[in-house]
Amino acid sequence: MFPGILFYKLFLWLYSAGAKILSLFNRKAKLWVNGRKHIFKQLRHAFAANTSPVAWFHCASLGEFEQGRPLIEKLKKDYPNYRILVTFFSPSGYEVRKNYNQADWVFYLPLDGRRHARKFLKITKPSIVFFIKYEFWHYYLQEIHRAETPLFLVSGLFRASQPFFKWYGGLNRKTLSYFTHFFVQKKSSEDLLHTIGIEHVTVTGDTRFDRVLATKNNWSAVDKIAAFCGNKRVFVAGSTWEADDLVIKHFAKVHPEMCFIIAPHEVEKDRIEECLKIYEHAVAYANYDPQDKQSGVNVLVIDNIGMLSRLYNYAYISYVGGAFGDDGIHNVLEPLVFGSPVVFGPAYEKFPEAVDLVERGIGFPVENALEFEQTMDWLLSDDALISRVKSAAGIYVQENIGATEKIFSSIEKYLTHA
């Protein structure tokens, strides 16, 4: 037995125990715990009458779901005989996408463990499995491999600092050996996998480029947003946390001639109220009436889910949150596809698409509120720069689309129309 397996079992026990304790006073932890209560009973009921082949897609959270979504929807369209199972580890993904209409079932993934993995697979009987980007649950992957079910990693991304590439990462490397094939975003990830003897790797790029381009091509106006913006220059900040809002707030206060649309990452009542306190001249989207010309209001706080990707088309300048926190930046590709400059905080270097944007002069990282204001003043004063950014963004997107087709052409031999 790998010594690492003992530590892994301990980690799983501690994670479960910690989540239960945290659930007593933390909303997300409570959702995580309650979402897994009676999960196997729910699964048995859902799958009892199924006789169709099942394609299982596992996503850690919402960001990974967006990477898997183009593949889900293509498989659903081209192979309608398959039924789609989507699982999430995090409430951030499940709560937003639990009613996703392209999936036949959406569930939380029961916490890893040999017994859980065997029971889950016995009930769901997947014919093909896709894990998106990361989350390498050892027992699930091991049992999928033992069942001889094709298993793929989609939009994988690896760094030399990860345990797979360290002397102590024996269990981690064993876990990777269970995959049938790896579809990775970057050549650097392929090279790293080669160093540990994994050769079944294809560089396909990031499937999110296909997703955001589809969003742009199917874009439709939001009447209330259009009314709020009028003919003013618009700043759209998506997926913000408190740290992001504190950076932006002064600039919004001293620029009443602009419109600011703030879409926080979480839209619970407390978070919306926090935003309304931070921004002095703000109104919540639900309370905004285009017929009521509220004096001085230049900040609109979005208090719903699912609208953000459409909002970026209104932006003269965009901002993506998360990069002032430990987890790093959220999705910079959503604003990029519409051609606006993208501003964000300093924690972006683990995200290759954000690094690419900086290198190409499309993305603009800032360290603090002062740098943010200086960057904004610079961008607002240079129309020619804005035009160059729009052109460069379009070129970058076109260079990177097509990952979904590349992946699909490789996996079709594992699919059947029967």
Short mmCIF file of N, CA and C in Angstrom, two decimals, residues 2-85:
data_model
loop_
_atom_site.label_atom_id
_atom_site.label_comp_id
_atom_site.label_asym_id
_atom_site.label_seq_id
_atom_site.Cartn_x
_atom_site.Cartn_y
_atom_site.Cartn_z
N PHE A 2 0.53 2.23 -0.85
CA PHE A 2 1.26 3.49 -0.84
C PHE A 2 1.12 4.14 0.52
N PRO A 3 2.22 4.62 1.12
CA PRO A 3 2.08 5.37 2.38
C PRO A 3 1.11 6.52 2.21
N GLY A 4 1.08 7.09 1.00
CA GLY A 4 0.20 8.23 0.75
C GLY A 4 -1.26 7.91 0.91
N ILE A 5 -1.65 6.64 0.74
CA ILE A 5 -3.07 6.30 0.83
C ILE A 5 -3.58 6.50 2.24
N LEU A 6 -2.72 6.29 3.23
CA LEU A 6 -3.12 6.51 4.63
C LEU A 6 -3.39 7.98 4.88
N PHE A 7 -2.52 8.82 4.35
CA PHE A 7 -2.72 10.26 4.50
C PHE A 7 -3.96 10.71 3.73
N TYR A 8 -4.19 10.08 2.58
CA TYR A 8 -5.36 10.44 1.78
C TYR A 8 -6.65 10.08 2.53
N LYS A 9 -6.67 8.90 3.14
CA LYS A 9 -7.85 8.50 3.92
C LYS A 9 -8.07 9.45 5.10
N LEU A 10 -6.96 9.85 5.73
CA LEU A 10 -7.06 10.80 6.84
C LEU A 10 -7.60 12.13 6.34
N PHE A 11 -7.10 12.57 5.19
CA PHE A 11 -7.59 13.83 4.60
C PHE A 11 -9.09 13.76 4.36
N LEU A 12 -9.59 12.66 3.80
CA LEU A 12 -11.01 12.53 3.52
C LEU A 12 -11.83 12.58 4.80
N TRP A 13 -11.33 11.91 5.85
CA TRP A 13 -12.04 11.91 7.13
C TRP A 13 -12.08 13.31 7.72
N LEU A 14 -10.93 13.98 7.71
CA LEU A 14 -10.86 15.34 8.26
C LEU A 14 -11.73 16.30 7.47
N TYR A 15 -11.75 16.13 6.15
CA TYR A 15 -12.56 17.03 5.31
C TYR A 15 -14.04 16.87 5.65
N SER A 16 -14.48 15.62 5.77
CA SER A 16 -15.88 15.36 6.08
C SER A 16 -16.24 15.90 7.46
N ALA A 17 -15.39 15.62 8.44
CA ALA A 17 -15.65 16.09 9.80
C ALA A 17 -15.64 17.61 9.86
N GLY A 18 -14.67 18.21 9.18
CA GLY A 18 -14.57 19.67 9.17
C GLY A 18 -15.78 20.32 8.53
N ALA A 19 -16.26 19.73 7.44
CA ALA A 19 -17.43 20.29 6.75
C ALA A 19 -18.66 20.23 7.65
N LYS A 20 -18.81 19.14 8.40
CA LYS A 20 -19.97 19.01 9.28
C LYS A 20 -19.93 20.03 10.41
N ILE A 21 -18.75 20.26 10.96
CA ILE A 21 -18.61 21.27 12.02
C ILE A 21 -18.87 22.66 11.46
N LEU A 22 -18.26 22.93 10.32
CA LEU A 22 -18.40 24.25 9.69
C LEU A 22 -19.84 24.53 9.27
N SER A 23 -20.58 23.48 8.96
CA SER A 23 -21.96 23.65 8.49
C SER A 23 -22.88 24.23 9.55
N LEU A 24 -22.44 24.20 10.80
CA LEU A 24 -23.25 24.74 11.89
C LEU A 24 -23.37 26.26 11.80
N PHE A 25 -22.40 26.90 11.14
CA PHE A 25 -22.44 28.37 11.06
C PHE A 25 -22.02 28.93 9.71
N ASN A 26 -21.76 28.07 8.73
CA ASN A 26 -21.35 28.53 7.41
C ASN A 26 -22.33 28.01 6.36
N ARG A 27 -22.91 28.92 5.58
CA ARG A 27 -23.95 28.55 4.63
C ARG A 27 -23.45 27.58 3.57
N LYS A 28 -22.27 27.85 3.01
CA LYS A 28 -21.75 26.98 1.95
C LYS A 28 -21.49 25.57 2.47
N ALA A 29 -20.91 25.48 3.66
CA ALA A 29 -20.64 24.17 4.24
C ALA A 29 -21.94 23.42 4.51
N LYS A 30 -22.96 24.16 4.94
CA LYS A 30 -24.26 23.54 5.19
C LYS A 30 -24.84 22.97 3.90
N LEU A 31 -24.72 23.73 2.81
CA LEU A 31 -25.19 23.24 1.51
C LEU A 31 -24.41 22.00 1.09
N TRP A 32 -23.10 22.02 1.33
CA TRP A 32 -22.24 20.90 0.96
C TRP A 32 -22.67 19.63 1.70
N VAL A 33 -22.93 19.76 3.00
CA VAL A 33 -23.31 18.61 3.82
C VAL A 33 -24.73 18.15 3.49
N ASN A 34 -25.68 19.09 3.51
CA ASN A 34 -27.08 18.72 3.28
C ASN A 34 -27.31 18.18 1.87
N GLY A 35 -26.54 18.67 0.91
CA GLY A 35 -26.68 18.21 -0.46
C GLY A 35 -26.29 16.76 -0.65
N ARG A 36 -25.54 16.22 0.30
CA ARG A 36 -25.09 14.83 0.20
C ARG A 36 -25.88 13.88 1.10
N LYS A 37 -26.81 14.42 1.88
CA LYS A 37 -27.66 13.56 2.70
C LYS A 37 -28.60 12.77 1.79
N HIS A 38 -28.71 11.50 2.02
CA HIS A 38 -29.60 10.62 1.25
C HIS A 38 -29.25 10.60 -0.24
N ILE A 39 -27.99 10.92 -0.57
CA ILE A 39 -27.61 11.05 -1.98
C ILE A 39 -27.76 9.73 -2.73
N PHE A 40 -27.44 8.61 -2.08
CA PHE A 40 -27.52 7.33 -2.80
C PHE A 40 -28.97 6.89 -2.99
N LYS A 41 -29.83 7.24 -2.06
CA LYS A 41 -31.26 6.97 -2.23
C LYS A 41 -31.79 7.77 -3.42
N GLN A 42 -31.37 9.03 -3.53
CA GLN A 42 -31.79 9.87 -4.65
C GLN A 42 -31.26 9.33 -5.98
N LEU A 43 -30.02 8.88 -5.97
CA LEU A 43 -29.43 8.32 -7.18
C LEU A 43 -30.16 7.06 -7.63
N ARG A 44 -30.44 6.17 -6.68
CA ARG A 44 -31.14 4.92 -7.03
C ARG A 44 -32.50 5.22 -7.65
N HIS A 45 -33.19 6.18 -7.07
CA HIS A 45 -34.51 6.55 -7.60
C HIS A 45 -34.39 7.14 -9.00
N ALA A 46 -33.39 8.00 -9.21
CA ALA A 46 -33.22 8.68 -10.50
C ALA A 46 -32.83 7.72 -11.61
N PHE A 47 -32.03 6.72 -11.28
CA PHE A 47 -31.48 5.83 -12.32
C PHE A 47 -32.23 4.50 -12.43
N ALA A 48 -33.26 4.31 -11.62
CA ALA A 48 -33.92 3.00 -11.55
C ALA A 48 -34.40 2.49 -12.90
N ALA A 49 -34.97 3.38 -13.71
CA ALA A 49 -35.57 2.94 -14.97
C ALA A 49 -34.68 3.20 -16.18
N ASN A 50 -33.47 3.67 -15.96
CA ASN A 50 -32.63 4.04 -17.10
C ASN A 50 -32.07 2.83 -17.83
N THR A 51 -32.20 2.83 -19.14
CA THR A 51 -31.61 1.77 -19.97
C THR A 51 -30.68 2.35 -21.04
N SER A 52 -30.49 3.66 -21.03
CA SER A 52 -29.65 4.33 -22.03
C SER A 52 -28.21 4.41 -21.55
N PRO A 53 -27.26 4.53 -22.49
CA PRO A 53 -25.87 4.76 -22.07
C PRO A 53 -25.74 6.12 -21.38
N VAL A 54 -24.87 6.18 -20.40
CA VAL A 54 -24.70 7.39 -19.58
C VAL A 54 -23.32 7.98 -19.81
N ALA A 55 -23.27 9.28 -20.10
CA ALA A 55 -22.02 10.02 -20.16
C ALA A 55 -21.95 10.88 -18.90
N TRP A 56 -20.92 10.65 -18.10
CA TRP A 56 -20.78 11.34 -16.81
C TRP A 56 -19.71 12.41 -16.92
N PHE A 57 -20.09 13.63 -16.55
CA PHE A 57 -19.16 14.77 -16.50
C PHE A 57 -19.05 15.24 -15.06
N HIS A 58 -17.82 15.24 -14.52
CA HIS A 58 -17.63 15.75 -13.17
C HIS A 58 -16.91 17.09 -13.20
N CYS A 59 -17.46 18.06 -12.48
CA CYS A 59 -16.91 19.42 -12.41
C CYS A 59 -16.74 19.79 -10.94
N ALA A 60 -15.61 20.37 -10.61
CA ALA A 60 -15.40 20.82 -9.24
C ALA A 60 -16.42 21.88 -8.88
N SER A 61 -16.54 22.90 -9.73
CA SER A 61 -17.42 24.02 -9.45
C SER A 61 -17.90 24.63 -10.75
N LEU A 62 -18.34 25.89 -10.68
CA LEU A 62 -18.97 26.52 -11.83
C LEU A 62 -17.98 26.78 -12.96
N GLY A 63 -16.76 27.18 -12.62
CA GLY A 63 -15.76 27.46 -13.66
C GLY A 63 -15.44 26.23 -14.48
N GLU A 64 -15.31 25.09 -13.83
CA GLU A 64 -15.02 23.84 -14.53
C GLU A 64 -16.23 23.41 -15.38
N PHE A 65 -17.43 23.68 -14.85
CA PHE A 65 -18.63 23.38 -15.63
C PHE A 65 -18.61 24.13 -16.96
N GLU A 66 -18.23 25.40 -16.93
CA GLU A 66 -18.19 26.19 -18.16
C GLU A 66 -17.17 25.62 -19.15
N GLN A 67 -16.11 24.99 -18.62
CA GLN A 67 -15.14 24.34 -19.51
C GLN A 67 -15.70 23.06 -20.11
N GLY A 68 -16.51 22.35 -19.35
CA GLY A 68 -17.09 21.11 -19.85
C GLY A 68 -18.33 21.31 -20.70
N ARG A 69 -18.97 22.44 -20.54
CA ARG A 69 -20.27 22.68 -21.18
C ARG A 69 -20.26 22.52 -22.70
N PRO A 70 -19.28 23.05 -23.44
CA PRO A 70 -19.32 22.86 -24.89
C PRO A 70 -19.30 21.39 -25.30
N LEU A 71 -18.56 20.57 -24.54
CA LEU A 71 -18.48 19.14 -24.85
C LEU A 71 -19.79 18.45 -24.49
N ILE A 72 -20.38 18.82 -23.35
CA ILE A 72 -21.68 18.27 -22.96
C ILE A 72 -22.71 18.52 -24.05
N GLU A 73 -22.77 19.75 -24.51
CA GLU A 73 -23.82 20.12 -25.45
C GLU A 73 -23.59 19.53 -26.84
N LYS A 74 -22.34 19.35 -27.21
CA LYS A 74 -22.06 18.69 -28.50
C LYS A 74 -22.41 17.21 -28.43
N LEU A 75 -22.06 16.57 -27.32
CA LEU A 75 -22.39 15.15 -27.18
C LEU A 75 -23.91 14.96 -27.17
N LYS A 76 -24.60 15.84 -26.47
CA LYS A 76 -26.06 15.76 -26.41
C LYS A 76 -26.68 15.91 -27.80
N LYS A 77 -26.12 16.81 -28.60
CA LYS A 77 -26.64 17.08 -29.94
C LYS A 77 -26.32 15.94 -30.92
N ASP A 78 -25.07 15.47 -30.90
CA ASP A 78 -24.63 14.48 -31.89
C ASP A 78 -24.97 13.05 -31.49
N TYR A 79 -25.12 12.81 -30.20
CA TYR A 79 -25.43 11.46 -29.70
C TYR A 79 -26.62 11.54 -28.74
N PRO A 80 -27.81 11.82 -29.25
CA PRO A 80 -28.98 12.01 -28.38
C PRO A 80 -29.40 10.74 -27.64
N ASN A 81 -28.84 9.60 -28.02
CA ASN A 81 -29.15 8.36 -27.30
C ASN A 81 -28.49 8.31 -25.93
N TYR A 82 -27.48 9.15 -25.71
CA TYR A 82 -26.81 9.19 -24.41
C TYR A 82 -27.59 10.07 -23.44
N ARG A 83 -27.59 9.66 -22.19
CA ARG A 83 -28.13 10.51 -21.13
C ARG A 83 -26.95 11.10 -20.37
N ILE A 84 -27.12 12.35 -19.96
CA ILE A 84 -26.01 13.12 -19.40
C ILE A 84 -26.15 13.24 -17.89
N LEU A 85 -25.11 12.82 -17.17
CA LEU A 85 -25.01 13.00 -15.73
C LEU A 85 -23.93 14.03 -15.45
#
